[in-house]
XYZ file of C-alpha atoms in Angstrom:
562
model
C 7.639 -58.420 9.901
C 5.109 -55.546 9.836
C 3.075 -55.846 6.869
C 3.257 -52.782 3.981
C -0.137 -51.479 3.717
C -1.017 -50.132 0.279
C -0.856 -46.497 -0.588
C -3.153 -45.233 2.176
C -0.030 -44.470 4.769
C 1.476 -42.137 2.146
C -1.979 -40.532 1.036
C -2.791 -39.737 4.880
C 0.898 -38.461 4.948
C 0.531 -36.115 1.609
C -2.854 -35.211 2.927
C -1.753 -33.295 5.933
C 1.199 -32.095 4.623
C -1.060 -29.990 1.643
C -3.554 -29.508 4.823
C -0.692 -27.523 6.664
C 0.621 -26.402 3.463
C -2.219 -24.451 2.830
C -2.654 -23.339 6.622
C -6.419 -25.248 6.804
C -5.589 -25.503 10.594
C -4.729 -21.698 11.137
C -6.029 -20.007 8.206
C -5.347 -15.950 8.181
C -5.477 -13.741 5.612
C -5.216 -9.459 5.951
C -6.686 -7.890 3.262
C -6.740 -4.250 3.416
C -8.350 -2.021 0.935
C -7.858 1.107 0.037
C -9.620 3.785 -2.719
C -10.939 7.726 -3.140
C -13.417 8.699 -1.216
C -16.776 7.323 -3.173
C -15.112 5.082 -4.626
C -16.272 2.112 -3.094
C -14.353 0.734 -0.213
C -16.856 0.546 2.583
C -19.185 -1.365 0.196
C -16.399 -3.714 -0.355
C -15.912 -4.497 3.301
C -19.536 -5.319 3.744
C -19.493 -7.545 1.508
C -16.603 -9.444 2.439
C -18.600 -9.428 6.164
C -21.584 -11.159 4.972
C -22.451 -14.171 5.605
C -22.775 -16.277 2.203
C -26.588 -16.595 1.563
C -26.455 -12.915 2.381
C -23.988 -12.270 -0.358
C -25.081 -10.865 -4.038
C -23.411 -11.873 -6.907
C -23.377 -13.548 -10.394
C -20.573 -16.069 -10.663
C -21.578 -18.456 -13.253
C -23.048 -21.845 -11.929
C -24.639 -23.666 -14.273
C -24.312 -27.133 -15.934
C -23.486 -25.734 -19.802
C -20.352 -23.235 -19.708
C -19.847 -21.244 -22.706
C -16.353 -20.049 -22.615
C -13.641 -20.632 -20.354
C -14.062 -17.673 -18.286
C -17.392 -19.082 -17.327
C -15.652 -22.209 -16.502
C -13.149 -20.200 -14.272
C -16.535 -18.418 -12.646
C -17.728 -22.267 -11.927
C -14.863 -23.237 -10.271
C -14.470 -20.072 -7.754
C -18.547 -20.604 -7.268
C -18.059 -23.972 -6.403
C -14.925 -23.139 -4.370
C -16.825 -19.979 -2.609
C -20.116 -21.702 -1.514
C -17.862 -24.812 -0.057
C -15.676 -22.579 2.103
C -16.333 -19.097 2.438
C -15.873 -17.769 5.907
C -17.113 -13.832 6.515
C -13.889 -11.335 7.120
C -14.021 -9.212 10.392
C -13.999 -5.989 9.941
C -10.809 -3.697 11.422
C -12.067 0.119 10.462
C -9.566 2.588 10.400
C -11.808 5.555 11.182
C -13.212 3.306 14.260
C -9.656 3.356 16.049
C -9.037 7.005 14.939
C -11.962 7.235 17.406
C -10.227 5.440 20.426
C -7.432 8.528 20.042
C -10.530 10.701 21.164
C -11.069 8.195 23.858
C -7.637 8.464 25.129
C -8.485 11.743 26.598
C -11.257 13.573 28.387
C -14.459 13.077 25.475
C -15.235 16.758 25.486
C -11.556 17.796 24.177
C -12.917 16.622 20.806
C -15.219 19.447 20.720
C -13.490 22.146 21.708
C -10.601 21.456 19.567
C -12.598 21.142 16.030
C -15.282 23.506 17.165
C -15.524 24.771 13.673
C -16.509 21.621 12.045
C -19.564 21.231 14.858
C -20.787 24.922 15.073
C -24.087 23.891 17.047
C -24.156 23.090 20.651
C -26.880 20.397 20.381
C -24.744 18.832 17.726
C -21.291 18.822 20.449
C -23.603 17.544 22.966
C -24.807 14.558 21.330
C -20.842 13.846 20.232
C -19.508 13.630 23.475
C -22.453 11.920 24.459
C -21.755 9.142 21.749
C -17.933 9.258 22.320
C -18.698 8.531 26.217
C -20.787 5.615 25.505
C -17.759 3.946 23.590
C -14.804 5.158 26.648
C -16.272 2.764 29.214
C -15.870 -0.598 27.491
C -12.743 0.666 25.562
C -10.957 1.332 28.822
C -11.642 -1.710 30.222
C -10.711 -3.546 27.407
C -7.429 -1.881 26.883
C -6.735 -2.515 30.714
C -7.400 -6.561 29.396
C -6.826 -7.054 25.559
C -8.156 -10.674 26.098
C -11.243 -10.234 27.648
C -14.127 -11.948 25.814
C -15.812 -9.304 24.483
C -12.597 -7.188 22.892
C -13.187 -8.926 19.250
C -16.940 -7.784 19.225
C -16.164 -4.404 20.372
C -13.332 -3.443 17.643
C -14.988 -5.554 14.829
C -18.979 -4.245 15.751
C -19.462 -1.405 18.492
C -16.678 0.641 17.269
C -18.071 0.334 13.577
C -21.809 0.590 14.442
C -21.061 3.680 16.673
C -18.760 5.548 14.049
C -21.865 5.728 11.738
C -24.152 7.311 14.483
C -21.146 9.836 14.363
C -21.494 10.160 10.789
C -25.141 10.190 10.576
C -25.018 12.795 13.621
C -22.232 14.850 11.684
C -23.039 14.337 7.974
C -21.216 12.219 5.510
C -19.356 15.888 4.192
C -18.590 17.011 8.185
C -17.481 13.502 9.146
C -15.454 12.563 6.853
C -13.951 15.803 6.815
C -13.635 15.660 10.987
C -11.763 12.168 10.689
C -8.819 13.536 8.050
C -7.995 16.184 10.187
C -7.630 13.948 12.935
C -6.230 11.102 11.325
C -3.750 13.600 9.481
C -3.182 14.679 13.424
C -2.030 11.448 14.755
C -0.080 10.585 11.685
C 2.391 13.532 12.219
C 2.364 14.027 15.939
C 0.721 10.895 17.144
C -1.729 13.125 18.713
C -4.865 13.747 17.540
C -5.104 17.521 18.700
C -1.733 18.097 17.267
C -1.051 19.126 14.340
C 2.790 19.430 14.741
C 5.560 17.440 13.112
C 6.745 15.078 15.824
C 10.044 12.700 14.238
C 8.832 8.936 14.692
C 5.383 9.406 14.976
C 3.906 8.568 11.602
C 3.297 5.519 12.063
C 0.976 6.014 15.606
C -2.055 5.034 13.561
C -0.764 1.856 11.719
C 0.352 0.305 15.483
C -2.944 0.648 17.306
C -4.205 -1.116 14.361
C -1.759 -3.777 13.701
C -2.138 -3.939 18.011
C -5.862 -4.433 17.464
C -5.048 -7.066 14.415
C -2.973 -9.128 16.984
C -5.715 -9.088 19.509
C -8.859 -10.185 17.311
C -6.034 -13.080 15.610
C -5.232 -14.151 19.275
C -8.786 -14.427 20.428
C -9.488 -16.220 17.132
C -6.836 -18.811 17.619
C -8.028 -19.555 21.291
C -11.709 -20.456 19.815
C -10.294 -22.458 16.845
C -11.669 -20.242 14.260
C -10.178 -18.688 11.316
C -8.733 -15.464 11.154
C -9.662 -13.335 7.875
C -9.678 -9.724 8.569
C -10.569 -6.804 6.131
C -9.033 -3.611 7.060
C -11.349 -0.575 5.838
C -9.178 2.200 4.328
C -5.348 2.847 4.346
C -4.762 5.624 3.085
C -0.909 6.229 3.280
C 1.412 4.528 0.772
C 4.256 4.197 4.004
C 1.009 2.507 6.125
C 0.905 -0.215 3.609
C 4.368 -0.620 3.257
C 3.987 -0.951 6.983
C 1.309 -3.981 6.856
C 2.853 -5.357 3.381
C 6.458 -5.954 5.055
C 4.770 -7.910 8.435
C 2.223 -10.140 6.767
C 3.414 -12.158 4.328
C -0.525 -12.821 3.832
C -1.303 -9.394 3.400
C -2.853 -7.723 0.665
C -3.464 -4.710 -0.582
C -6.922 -4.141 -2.991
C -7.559 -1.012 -4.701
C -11.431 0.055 -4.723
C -11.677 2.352 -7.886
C -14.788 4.027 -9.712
C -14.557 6.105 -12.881
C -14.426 9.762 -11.534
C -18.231 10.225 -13.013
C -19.595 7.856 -10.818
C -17.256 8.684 -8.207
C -18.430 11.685 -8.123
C -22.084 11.117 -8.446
C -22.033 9.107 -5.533
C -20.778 12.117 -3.214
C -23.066 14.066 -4.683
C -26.303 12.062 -3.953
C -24.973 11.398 -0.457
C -25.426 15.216 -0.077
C -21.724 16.520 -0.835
C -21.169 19.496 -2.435
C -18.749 20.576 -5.017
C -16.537 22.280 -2.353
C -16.590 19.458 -0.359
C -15.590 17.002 -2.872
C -12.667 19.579 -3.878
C -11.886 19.757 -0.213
C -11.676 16.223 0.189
C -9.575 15.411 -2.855
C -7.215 18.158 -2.081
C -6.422 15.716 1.277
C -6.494 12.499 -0.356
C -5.779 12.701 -4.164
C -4.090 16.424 -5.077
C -3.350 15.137 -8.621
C 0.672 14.864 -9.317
C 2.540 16.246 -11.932
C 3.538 12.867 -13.728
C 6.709 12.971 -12.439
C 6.635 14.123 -9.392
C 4.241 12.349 -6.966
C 4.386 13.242 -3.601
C 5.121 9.672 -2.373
C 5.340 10.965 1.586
C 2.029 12.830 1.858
C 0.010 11.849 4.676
C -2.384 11.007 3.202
C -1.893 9.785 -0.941
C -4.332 7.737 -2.638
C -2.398 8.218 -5.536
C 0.505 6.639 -4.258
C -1.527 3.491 -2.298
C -3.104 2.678 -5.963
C 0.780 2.201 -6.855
C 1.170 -0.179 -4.331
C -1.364 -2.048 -4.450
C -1.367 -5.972 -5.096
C -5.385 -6.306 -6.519
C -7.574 -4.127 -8.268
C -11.366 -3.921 -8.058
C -12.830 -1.961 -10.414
C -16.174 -0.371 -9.367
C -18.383 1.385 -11.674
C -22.087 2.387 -11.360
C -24.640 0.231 -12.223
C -27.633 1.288 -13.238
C -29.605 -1.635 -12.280
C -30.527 -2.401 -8.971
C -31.097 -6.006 -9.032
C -27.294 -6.341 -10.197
C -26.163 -3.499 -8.159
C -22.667 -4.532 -6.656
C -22.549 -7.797 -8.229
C -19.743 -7.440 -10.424
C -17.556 -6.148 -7.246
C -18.577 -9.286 -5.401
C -17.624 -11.628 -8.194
C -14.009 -9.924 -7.978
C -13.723 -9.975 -4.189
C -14.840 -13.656 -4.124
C -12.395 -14.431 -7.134
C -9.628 -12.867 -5.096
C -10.296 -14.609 -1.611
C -10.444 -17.885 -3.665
C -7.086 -17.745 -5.021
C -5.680 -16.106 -1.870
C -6.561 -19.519 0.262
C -6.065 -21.423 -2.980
C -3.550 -20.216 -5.172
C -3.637 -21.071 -8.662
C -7.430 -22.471 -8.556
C -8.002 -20.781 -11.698
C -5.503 -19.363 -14.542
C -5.119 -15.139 -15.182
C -7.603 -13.685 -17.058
C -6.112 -12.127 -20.381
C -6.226 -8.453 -19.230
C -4.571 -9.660 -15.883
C -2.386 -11.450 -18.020
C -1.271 -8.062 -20.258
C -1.495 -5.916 -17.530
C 1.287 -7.585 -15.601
C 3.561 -7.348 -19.010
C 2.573 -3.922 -18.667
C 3.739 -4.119 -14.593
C 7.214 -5.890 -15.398
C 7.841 -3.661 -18.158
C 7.899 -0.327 -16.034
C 10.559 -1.780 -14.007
C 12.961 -1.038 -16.545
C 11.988 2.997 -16.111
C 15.313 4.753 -15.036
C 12.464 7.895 -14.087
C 13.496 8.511 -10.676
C 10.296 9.986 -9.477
C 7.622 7.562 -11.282
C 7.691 4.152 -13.433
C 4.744 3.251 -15.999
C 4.052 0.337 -18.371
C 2.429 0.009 -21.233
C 1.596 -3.081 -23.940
C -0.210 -2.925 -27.069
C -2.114 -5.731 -28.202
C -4.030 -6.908 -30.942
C -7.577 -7.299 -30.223
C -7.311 -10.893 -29.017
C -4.501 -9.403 -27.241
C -1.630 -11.174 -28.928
C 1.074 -8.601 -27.918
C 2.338 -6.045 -30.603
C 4.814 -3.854 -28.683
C 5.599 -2.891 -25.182
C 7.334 0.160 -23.720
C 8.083 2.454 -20.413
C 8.816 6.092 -19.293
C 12.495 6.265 -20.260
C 14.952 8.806 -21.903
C 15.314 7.607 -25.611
C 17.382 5.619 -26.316
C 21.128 6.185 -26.766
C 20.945 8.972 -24.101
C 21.294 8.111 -20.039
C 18.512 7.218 -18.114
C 17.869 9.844 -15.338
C 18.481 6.925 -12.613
C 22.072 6.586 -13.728
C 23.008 10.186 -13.977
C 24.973 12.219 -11.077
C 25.083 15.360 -9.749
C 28.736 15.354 -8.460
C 29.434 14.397 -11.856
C 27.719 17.089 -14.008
C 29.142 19.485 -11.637
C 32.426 17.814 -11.802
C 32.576 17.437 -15.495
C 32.560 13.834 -15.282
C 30.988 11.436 -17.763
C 30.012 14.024 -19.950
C 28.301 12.085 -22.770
C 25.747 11.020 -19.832
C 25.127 15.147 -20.353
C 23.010 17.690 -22.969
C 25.339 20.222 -24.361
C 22.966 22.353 -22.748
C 23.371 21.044 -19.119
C 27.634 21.275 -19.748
C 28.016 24.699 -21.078
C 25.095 26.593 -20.241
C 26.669 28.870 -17.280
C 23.878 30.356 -15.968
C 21.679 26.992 -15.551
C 24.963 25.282 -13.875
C 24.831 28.430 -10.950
C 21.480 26.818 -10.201
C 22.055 23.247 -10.306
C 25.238 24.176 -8.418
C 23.478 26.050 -5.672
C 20.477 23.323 -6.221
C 23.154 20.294 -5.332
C 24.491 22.224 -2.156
C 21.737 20.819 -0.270
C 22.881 17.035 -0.555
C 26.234 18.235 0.981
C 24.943 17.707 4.761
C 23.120 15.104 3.758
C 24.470 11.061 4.365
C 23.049 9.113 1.435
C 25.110 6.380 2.220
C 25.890 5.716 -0.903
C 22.925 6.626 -3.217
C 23.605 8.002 -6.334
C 22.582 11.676 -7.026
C 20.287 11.294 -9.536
C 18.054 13.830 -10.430
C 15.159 14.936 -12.465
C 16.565 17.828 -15.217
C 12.593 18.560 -16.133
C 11.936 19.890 -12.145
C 16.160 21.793 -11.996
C 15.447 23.909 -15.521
C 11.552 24.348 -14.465
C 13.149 25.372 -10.837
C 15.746 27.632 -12.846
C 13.135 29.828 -15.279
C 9.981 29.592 -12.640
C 8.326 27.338 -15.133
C 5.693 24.229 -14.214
C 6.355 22.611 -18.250
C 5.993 19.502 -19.356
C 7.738 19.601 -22.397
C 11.364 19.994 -20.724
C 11.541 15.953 -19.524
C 13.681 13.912 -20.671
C 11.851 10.731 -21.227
C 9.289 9.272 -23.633
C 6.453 8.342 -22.075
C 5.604 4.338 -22.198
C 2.180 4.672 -24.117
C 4.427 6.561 -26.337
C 7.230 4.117 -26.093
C 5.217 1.423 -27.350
C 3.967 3.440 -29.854
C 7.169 3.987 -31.135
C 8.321 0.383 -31.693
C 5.200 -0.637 -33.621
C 6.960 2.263 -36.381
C 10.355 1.422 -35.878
C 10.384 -1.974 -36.097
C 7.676 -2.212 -38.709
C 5.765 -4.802 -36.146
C 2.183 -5.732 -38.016
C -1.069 -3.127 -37.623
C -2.498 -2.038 -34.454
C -5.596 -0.626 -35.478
C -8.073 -2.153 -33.563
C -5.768 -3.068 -30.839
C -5.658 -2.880 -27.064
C -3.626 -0.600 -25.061
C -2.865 -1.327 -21.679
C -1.114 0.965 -19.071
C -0.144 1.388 -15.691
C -1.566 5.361 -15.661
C -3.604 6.534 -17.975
C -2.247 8.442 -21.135
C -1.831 12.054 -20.983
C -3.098 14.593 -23.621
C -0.345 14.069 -25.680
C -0.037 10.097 -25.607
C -4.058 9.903 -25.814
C -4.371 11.983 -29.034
C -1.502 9.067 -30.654
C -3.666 6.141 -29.663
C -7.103 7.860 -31.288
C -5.088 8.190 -34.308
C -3.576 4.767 -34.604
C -7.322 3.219 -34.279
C -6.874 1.773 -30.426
C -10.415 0.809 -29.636
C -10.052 -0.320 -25.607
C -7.168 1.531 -22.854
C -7.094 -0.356 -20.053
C -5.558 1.771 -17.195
C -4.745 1.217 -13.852
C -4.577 5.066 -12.060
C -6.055 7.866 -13.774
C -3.268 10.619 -15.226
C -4.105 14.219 -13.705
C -5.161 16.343 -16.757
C -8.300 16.060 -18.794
C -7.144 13.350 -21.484
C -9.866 10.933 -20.352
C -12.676 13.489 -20.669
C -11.449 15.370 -23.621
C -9.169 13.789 -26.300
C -11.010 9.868 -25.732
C -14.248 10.666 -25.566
C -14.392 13.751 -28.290
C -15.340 12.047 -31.479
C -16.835 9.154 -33.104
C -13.800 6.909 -32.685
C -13.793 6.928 -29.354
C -11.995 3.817 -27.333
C -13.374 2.191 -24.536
C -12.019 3.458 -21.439
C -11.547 0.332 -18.531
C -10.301 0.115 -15.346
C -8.470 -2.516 -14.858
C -9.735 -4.995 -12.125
C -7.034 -8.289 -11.200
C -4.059 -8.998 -9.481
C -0.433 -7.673 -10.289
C 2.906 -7.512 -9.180
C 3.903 -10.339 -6.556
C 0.348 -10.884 -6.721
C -0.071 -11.939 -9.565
C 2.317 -14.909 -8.607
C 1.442 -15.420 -4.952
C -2.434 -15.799 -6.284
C -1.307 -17.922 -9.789
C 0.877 -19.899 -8.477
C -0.029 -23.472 -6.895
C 1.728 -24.159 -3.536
C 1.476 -27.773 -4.550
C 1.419 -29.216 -8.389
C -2.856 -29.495 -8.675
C -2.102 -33.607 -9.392
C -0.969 -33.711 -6.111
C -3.261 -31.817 -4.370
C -6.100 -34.341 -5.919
C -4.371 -37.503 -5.181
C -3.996 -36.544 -1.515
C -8.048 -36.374 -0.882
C -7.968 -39.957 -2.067
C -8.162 -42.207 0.322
């Protein structure tokens, strides 16, 4: 008979199976970033492809913790130095330039003539964009040769900011939206023409190139961790979010001062910046964001899974180490999940999160939750009609216009005959149109604003959630907030800003900036100001993909025993 040896067979056994639990043998993680103009994103991506001695930061280290967040800091620190490996950068504006190497070099030039007015400047551009055809044809004719990993993740890169440098940061940047706008709705990038099934052109030749650098990566045994520097389309992330389950999507954001600033001292002007914005970030009526723009940072902030928040700092010495401390924080928990516990403002924020879920606004949901200052919850509330009346989301066209369910209805919206000969004609154009069984919601604030030629705010239907939350600290006689801690998914308009000054908030804690001067104006107008904070942490399925161990923690341990 075979003698039972101790507990070593089953430790060895648990062992691997946490090993390929946690994909040790095959690691790969996609993390793609994305973030305004200035707002950080490139610096990001450098530092997640740096080596580890190479990388600044201030995670706490030391023998004598203080509080338990230092304690947290410890434990990614110790976690980081044991295992970091440097992400390979995938840049989005680098394979917008292998469009322009699709075709003869000197198309480029004759095409956006007006953003490269002098010849010497052309010359030198199709020089560069030569230099780069040579090896890219060859290595498209043989996606595994050797060198196809170093040209994406390096030549590509390093050449696109000789085109910058030749172009300026303003006339590049600019350059590069037009074309990547181009190949988004055509697939070309001299076209500028709707083309059905082209949008997403751009998002293939990258995933293509991901697929490439992860099959080269296999064959050499090494890890795969890619950053991908910027998306910039909400349906491009949807596009990497729904074939990666170890994708990830991080928000770079600055406060628009330093956002700002930055653009400025790299030599843009204020027409530039306005320029640029208008592209990227046209600000959205609440209500109404443009979700299928071509490019909407607005819209990619929604979507988003982590947040890094990126202020200036006026200090050199600790320039950019508070945005490596985040990255490092989120790389830790994305090959260890649940190393460390939420932080408190994660933990409100995704309150916050789940709460807007319950928004029946049909163009946009936000969150908010109050807190006392040691954020102890007081009240939480979303964008919603009030309540007793009919959410937006459950309301019908066919039956306003058909007289059905008529409490779901205003008085107004029943018997006011010349507003129903609009919303009448206004509904004829879902007649031709299958919805396969969608409801016909819609939005009464945009029909009456359609109906009198209006743009007002004051005609929507729903509370807004700062003001929701407001709202149940008074109705429900819930204890004092003064002092408290608002948090929100968008920052609080005028309106909703002016209510927390006056019920003594002293910290917001905001996800994506509201268009509208509430920031600059009512918050920081007095001598009560709050502190304004972007939020920085995971949220969403995030915020349980990163918090939640694969494998109870006891477990883990006992399986390194041997």
């Amino acid at each position: 008979m075979q003698d039972v040896v101790g507990p070593k067979p089953y430790t060895n056994y648990l062992k691997s199976a946490v090993s390929k639990i946690y994909g040790d043998e095959d690691d790969f993680i996609l993390l793609g970033l994305t973030g305004r103009t200035g707002s950080g994103c490139s610096t990001a991506a450098k530092i997640l492809q740096s080596q580890k001695s190479d990388i600044k930061h201030h995670l706490f280290s030391g023998d004598f913790p203080s509080s338990n967040e230092q304690r947290k800091e410890r434990i990614v620190y110790r976690h980081f130095t044991s295992t970091w490996t440097p992400f390979l950068l995938v840049q989005v504006r680098a394979l917008i330039t292998t469009f322009l190497l699709d075709d003869d070099t000197s198309k480029a030039v004759e095409v956006f003539s007006d953003l490269m007015p002098e010849e010497e400047t052309r010359n030198a551009f199709v020089k560069l964009l030569d230099e780069l055809q040579g090896p890219y044809r060859t290595i498209s004719a043989d996606p595994t040769a050797s060198d196809s990993t170093t040209y994406y993740t390096k030549t590509l890169p390093d050449r696109c900011e000789a085109l910058k440098s030749l172009l300026g940061e303003s006339g590049f940047v600019k350059l590069y939206q037009a074309v990547g706008r181009n190949i988004r709705l055509s697939g070309n990038p001299y076209d500028q023409r709707l083309v059905e099934g082209k949008f997403f052109t751009l998002a293939e030749r990258v995933n293509t190139v991901i697929k490439q650098i992860h099959s080269r990566q296999q064959n050499l045994g090494q890890k795969t961790f890619i950053v991908i520097d910027a998306i910039r389309s909400p349906l491009e992330a949807i596009f990497f979010q729904d074939r990666y389950s170890s994708f990830f999507l991080a928000a770079v954001s600055a406060p628009e001062k330093d956002r700002v600033n930055r653009l400025r001292r790299l030599k843009y002007s204020d027409d530039d910046i306005r320029s640029i914005d208008k592209i990227e970030y046209t600000p959205h009526d609440l209500d109404e964001p443009d979700f299928y723009s071509v490019q909407d940072i607005q819209a990619c902030l929604q979507r988003s899974d982590l947040y890094v928040s990126n202020p200036d700092v006026r200090s050199e010495v600790n320039k950019f180490q508070d945005l490596a401390n985040q990255l490092l924080r989120f790389v830790s928990l994305i090959r260890r999940p649940g190393i460390v516990t939420p932080s408190a403002i994660e933990r409100c924020m995704q309150m916050a999160y789940t709460a807007k879920l319950n928004s029946g606004c049909i163009s946009r949901q936000v969150g908010a939750v109050v807190t006392d200052e040691n954020f102890s919850m007081r009240s939480v509330g979303w964008n919603d009609a009030p309540r007793g009346q009919v959410p937006c989301n459950l309301r019908s066209r066919d039956d306003l216009i058909g007289g059905l369910d008529s409490s779901a209805y205003s008085e107004f919206e029943r018997t006011d005959e010349p507003y129903l000969g609009h919303f009448t004609k206004s509904t004829a154009r879902f007649a031709i149109i299958p919805l396969n069984g969608r409801n016909k919601a819609f939005c009464f604030k945009s029909e009456y604003n359609s109906f009198k030629g209006e743009n007002n705010q004051v005609h929507t239907r729903s509370l807004h959630a700062e003001e929701n939350a407001f709202l149940q600290v008074a109705k429900y006689g819930l204890a004092s907030i003064e002092r408290g801690i608002l948090f929100t998914t968008a920052s609080p308009c005028e309106l909703c800003a002016k209510k927390a000054y006056q019920l003594g908030i002293t910290k917001i804690i905001y996800i994506d900036p509201y268009p509208g001067i509430a920031l600059s104006h009512i918050l920081q107008g007095g001598t009560n100001n709050p502190e304004l904070i972007l939020f920085s942490g995971a949220i969403g399925r995030a915020f349980h993909r990163l918090y939640t161990p694969i494998v109870a923690y006891k477990d883990e341990l006992n399986a390194l025993v041997q």
